[in-house]
XYZ file of N, CA and C in Angstrom:
333
model
N 206.108 -58.796 371.032
C 207.661 -58.831 370.241
C 207.672 -57.646 368.720
N 208.808 -56.848 367.924
C 208.681 -55.690 367.785
C 209.512 -56.528 366.683
N 209.529 -55.783 365.287
C 210.429 -56.374 364.375
C 210.081 -56.962 362.657
N 210.712 -57.373 362.001
C 210.366 -58.051 360.905
C 210.481 -59.406 360.580
N 209.871 -59.647 361.802
C 210.328 -60.931 361.742
C 209.283 -61.899 360.612
N 209.060 -63.075 360.984
C 208.266 -63.965 359.807
C 206.764 -64.092 359.861
N 206.034 -63.447 360.847
C 205.319 -64.151 361.509
C 204.083 -62.848 359.983
N 202.806 -63.012 360.703
C 201.528 -62.645 360.497
C 201.561 -61.206 359.790
N 201.885 -60.000 360.431
C 202.249 -58.860 360.230
C 202.878 -58.283 359.467
N 204.712 -59.343 359.315
C 204.968 -58.880 358.111
C 204.904 -59.297 356.891
N 204.036 -60.534 356.865
C 203.801 -60.971 355.400
C 202.053 -59.858 355.024
N 201.517 -59.311 355.774
C 200.474 -58.506 355.736
C 201.120 -56.797 355.002
N 202.060 -56.350 355.954
C 203.095 -55.196 355.542
C 203.911 -55.533 353.907
N 204.020 -56.664 353.737
C 204.651 -56.934 352.207
C 203.890 -57.123 351.254
N 202.381 -57.231 351.733
C 201.561 -57.482 350.494
C 201.152 -56.361 350.199
N 200.828 -55.306 351.851
C 199.848 -54.064 351.317
C 200.999 -53.326 350.756
N 203.156 -53.689 350.632
C 203.132 -52.261 349.874
C 203.042 -53.263 348.623
N 203.230 -54.613 348.064
C 203.274 -54.886 346.673
C 202.543 -54.206 345.846
N 200.978 -54.125 346.754
C 199.609 -53.798 346.469
C 199.789 -52.103 345.939
N 200.767 -51.495 346.728
C 200.846 -50.061 346.723
C 201.996 -49.809 345.408
N 202.928 -50.741 345.601
C 203.560 -50.301 344.595
C 202.992 -50.621 343.240
N 202.660 -52.006 343.241
C 201.524 -52.120 341.800
C 200.475 -51.067 341.585
N 200.016 -50.331 342.364
C 199.595 -49.487 341.798
C 199.554 -47.996 341.724
N 200.872 -47.929 341.982
C 201.792 -46.724 341.437
C 202.293 -47.083 339.848
N 202.733 -48.058 339.719
C 203.739 -47.830 338.615
C 202.352 -47.884 337.559
N 201.314 -48.709 338.131
C 199.913 -48.560 336.885
C 200.052 -47.000 336.587
N 199.598 -46.450 337.268
C 199.787 -44.787 337.290
C 200.438 -44.363 336.808
N 202.044 -44.502 337.387
C 202.715 -43.228 336.141
C 202.698 -44.548 334.689
N 202.616 -45.626 334.409
C 202.791 -45.734 333.492
C 201.250 -45.121 332.499
N 200.163 -45.455 333.528
C 198.913 -44.382 332.197
C 199.263 -43.182 331.628
N 199.966 -42.230 332.985
C 199.799 -41.199 332.790
C 201.192 -40.667 331.505
N 202.518 -41.297 331.806
C 203.044 -42.045 330.854
C 202.886 -42.207 329.393
N 201.524 -42.711 328.825
C 200.915 -43.722 327.852
C 200.509 -42.144 326.982
N 199.209 -41.512 328.350
C 198.853 -40.205 327.634
C 200.197 -39.319 327.618
N 200.969 -38.809 327.623
C 201.880 -38.163 327.565
C 202.504 -38.313 326.319
N 202.834 -39.514 326.098
C 203.603 -40.066 324.726
C 202.110 -40.021 323.581
N 200.993 -40.265 323.841
C 200.543 -40.298 322.521
C 199.997 -39.206 322.415
N 199.933 -37.944 323.340
C 199.758 -36.324 322.761
C 200.919 -36.083 322.665
N 201.814 -36.657 322.123
C 203.345 -36.506 321.935
C 203.121 -36.388 320.604
N 203.095 -37.656 320.512
C 203.875 -38.643 319.261
C 201.832 -37.884 317.982
N 201.045 -37.456 318.709
C 199.850 -37.072 317.762
C 200.411 -36.004 317.483
N 199.106 -35.187 315.949
C 199.519 -34.260 315.039
C 198.520 -33.081 315.381
N 197.337 -34.444 316.034
C 196.736 -33.549 316.807
C 196.228 -32.517 318.263
N 195.800 -31.331 317.452
C 195.829 -30.065 318.957
C 194.335 -29.389 318.743
N 193.961 -29.039 319.733
C 192.807 -28.123 320.036
C 192.403 -27.315 318.460
N 191.717 -27.395 318.133
C 191.351 -26.970 316.595
C 190.691 -27.937 315.519
N 192.262 -29.382 315.453
C 192.216 -29.889 314.917
C 191.493 -29.997 314.285
N 191.027 -30.691 312.708
C 189.692 -32.012 312.000
C 190.298 -32.649 312.150
N 189.278 -33.907 312.239
C 189.837 -35.095 312.343
C 188.052 -36.253 311.793
N 188.807 -37.073 312.221
C 187.787 -38.347 311.462
C 187.928 -39.073 312.300
N 186.398 -40.061 312.953
C 187.431 -41.595 313.461
C 188.332 -42.700 312.809
N 188.754 -43.165 312.908
C 188.942 -44.983 312.561
C 188.042 -45.908 312.539
N 187.698 -46.290 311.651
C 186.547 -47.049 312.074
C 187.032 -48.471 312.946
N 187.897 -48.491 312.054
C 188.725 -50.645 312.594
C 189.251 -49.813 314.285
N 190.224 -48.577 314.524
C 190.181 -49.060 316.207
C 188.944 -48.607 317.027
N 187.908 -47.688 316.665
C 187.115 -47.815 317.085
C 186.180 -48.963 317.144
N 186.239 -49.310 316.200
C 184.915 -50.448 316.624
C 185.566 -51.740 317.403
N 187.035 -51.495 317.314
C 187.498 -53.098 318.327
C 187.835 -52.303 319.256
N 187.347 -51.111 320.260
C 187.535 -50.454 321.077
C 186.491 -51.480 322.258
N 187.645 -51.044 323.374
C 186.882 -51.197 325.111
C 185.381 -50.775 324.876
N 185.487 -49.167 324.662
C 184.677 -48.557 324.792
C 182.969 -49.395 323.695
N 183.682 -49.117 322.823
C 182.784 -50.227 321.932
C 182.306 -51.330 322.351
N 183.100 -51.959 323.331
C 182.237 -53.602 323.716
C 181.709 -52.811 324.899
N 182.145 -51.581 325.842
C 180.887 -51.127 327.053
C 179.258 -50.878 326.406
N 179.006 -50.491 325.354
C 178.301 -50.073 324.431
C 178.090 -50.147 323.661
N 176.935 -49.375 322.525
C 176.357 -49.917 321.039
C 177.330 -49.765 320.849
N 177.749 -50.529 319.677
C 178.660 -50.854 319.250
C 178.473 -50.760 317.749
N 176.923 -49.897 317.721
C 177.168 -49.381 315.530
C 177.289 -47.857 315.918
N 177.565 -47.731 315.296
C 178.538 -45.853 315.011
C 177.571 -45.134 314.174
N 177.349 -44.417 313.861
C 176.738 -43.099 313.135
C 178.099 -43.590 312.272
N 177.823 -43.161 311.145
C 178.566 -43.233 310.017
C 179.119 -41.704 309.676
N 178.414 -40.601 310.254
C 178.737 -39.303 310.440
C 180.691 -39.455 311.421
N 180.808 -40.012 312.117
C 182.297 -40.093 312.990
C 182.781 -40.718 311.596
N 182.848 -40.770 310.922
C 184.107 -41.940 309.711
C 183.996 -40.741 308.460
N 183.192 -40.517 308.026
C 182.367 -39.485 307.293
C 182.965 -37.896 307.280
N 182.576 -37.455 308.092
C 182.797 -36.008 308.468
C 183.191 -35.697 309.188
N 184.158 -34.702 308.658
C 184.558 -32.861 309.273
C 184.324 -33.170 311.111
N 185.304 -33.401 311.990
C 185.053 -32.646 313.335
C 185.643 -32.164 313.681
N 185.398 -31.402 315.062
C 186.702 -30.263 315.602
C 187.025 -30.385 317.021
N 188.461 -30.719 317.063
C 189.063 -30.935 318.472
C 188.658 -29.874 319.412
N 187.507 -30.172 320.202
C 187.075 -28.690 321.319
C 188.264 -28.651 322.450
N 188.866 -29.701 323.186
C 189.221 -29.968 324.393
C 189.905 -31.292 324.075
N 191.128 -31.061 324.621
C 191.999 -32.517 324.941
C 192.207 -33.222 326.507
N 192.574 -34.155 327.089
C 192.639 -34.387 328.294
C 193.834 -35.696 328.386
N 194.455 -35.560 328.579
C 195.295 -36.813 328.863
C 195.681 -37.721 327.496
N 195.544 -38.485 327.061
C 195.306 -39.508 326.012
C 193.391 -39.233 325.352
N 192.422 -39.138 325.903
C 191.068 -38.414 324.705
C 190.970 -37.370 324.962
N 190.819 -36.824 323.129
C 189.925 -35.309 322.940
C 188.210 -35.320 322.684
N 188.076 -33.866 322.953
C 186.707 -33.942 322.589
C 186.169 -33.326 321.300
N 185.706 -33.859 320.304
C 185.215 -33.617 319.254
C 183.664 -33.124 318.788
N 183.752 -32.416 318.343
C 182.109 -31.714 318.115
C 182.290 -31.610 316.287
N 180.891 -32.529 315.792
C 180.916 -33.390 314.516
C 180.167 -31.837 314.252
N 179.890 -30.948 313.493
C 178.815 -30.033 313.407
C 178.560 -30.083 311.924
N 178.032 -30.994 311.205
C 176.870 -31.099 309.898
C 176.231 -31.851 310.183
N 175.802 -32.358 312.039
C 175.064 -33.328 312.199
C 174.074 -32.793 313.701
N 173.701 -32.474 314.090
C 173.439 -32.117 315.554
C 173.280 -32.872 315.852
N 174.853 -33.194 316.974
C 174.271 -34.687 317.789
C 175.497 -33.478 319.202
N 175.410 -34.573 320.307
C 176.434 -34.317 321.300
C 178.137 -34.452 320.596
N 178.624 -33.266 321.705
C 180.524 -33.892 321.405
C 180.369 -34.950 322.222
N 181.574 -35.728 321.673
C 181.322 -37.204 322.076
C 183.379 -36.784 322.962
N 183.855 -37.738 323.325
C 185.274 -38.057 323.229
C 185.705 -39.610 323.268
N 186.917 -39.515 322.340
C 187.571 -40.443 321.205
C 188.572 -40.308 322.446
N 189.897 -41.591 322.456
C 191.202 -41.867 322.279
C 191.907 -41.307 321.313
N 192.870 -40.671 321.866
C 193.703 -39.584 320.437
C 194.005 -40.920 319.726
N 194.140 -42.265 319.605
C 194.811 -43.338 318.580
C 193.450 -43.623 318.008
N 192.086 -43.016 318.383
C 190.880 -43.523 317.637
C 190.476 -42.521 316.226
N 191.412 -41.590 316.172
C 191.811 -40.375 315.801
C 192.383 -40.477 314.648
N 192.272 -39.393 313.130
C 192.609 -39.122 312.054
C 192.734 -38.234 311.388
N 193.629 -37.149 311.196
C 193.154 -36.234 310.727
C 192.898 -35.633 309.375
N 191.835 -35.178 309.497
C 190.679 -35.020 308.362
C 191.058 -34.657 307.041
N 191.519 -35.965 305.979
C 192.002 -34.787 304.737
C 190.917 -34.257 303.527
C-alpha cells in the first residue's frame, strides 16, 4: 500500500519534514541576525573598539569558560582585524596577547 495514509511511514515523514523545516528556519534566522548586526553596527574592519563589560560578563561565552576577563579588554583600544558573521576578531596592542573573537554586540567604538 502506498500513498499518504495515516500510517507509521506518513507520521515519520511528517516528523522529519518538521525537523528539517525548523533547522532551515533557525539557520536563516541566524544569517539574518548576523546581517542585521553588521548593518546596524558602525564597527568595520580597522575600527578601534573595546569590550562592553556588562554584555561580555553575562554572555554565553563567559558562562562556557573562565568568566574572569582581563581589564585590558575594557580599558584599552583594540583594533578589528577581521569580521565574520556576527563576530569580530580584535587585536589588543598595548599588551602582548592573542587576538580574540567577540560578538559585535559586545563591542563599542573606543573613544
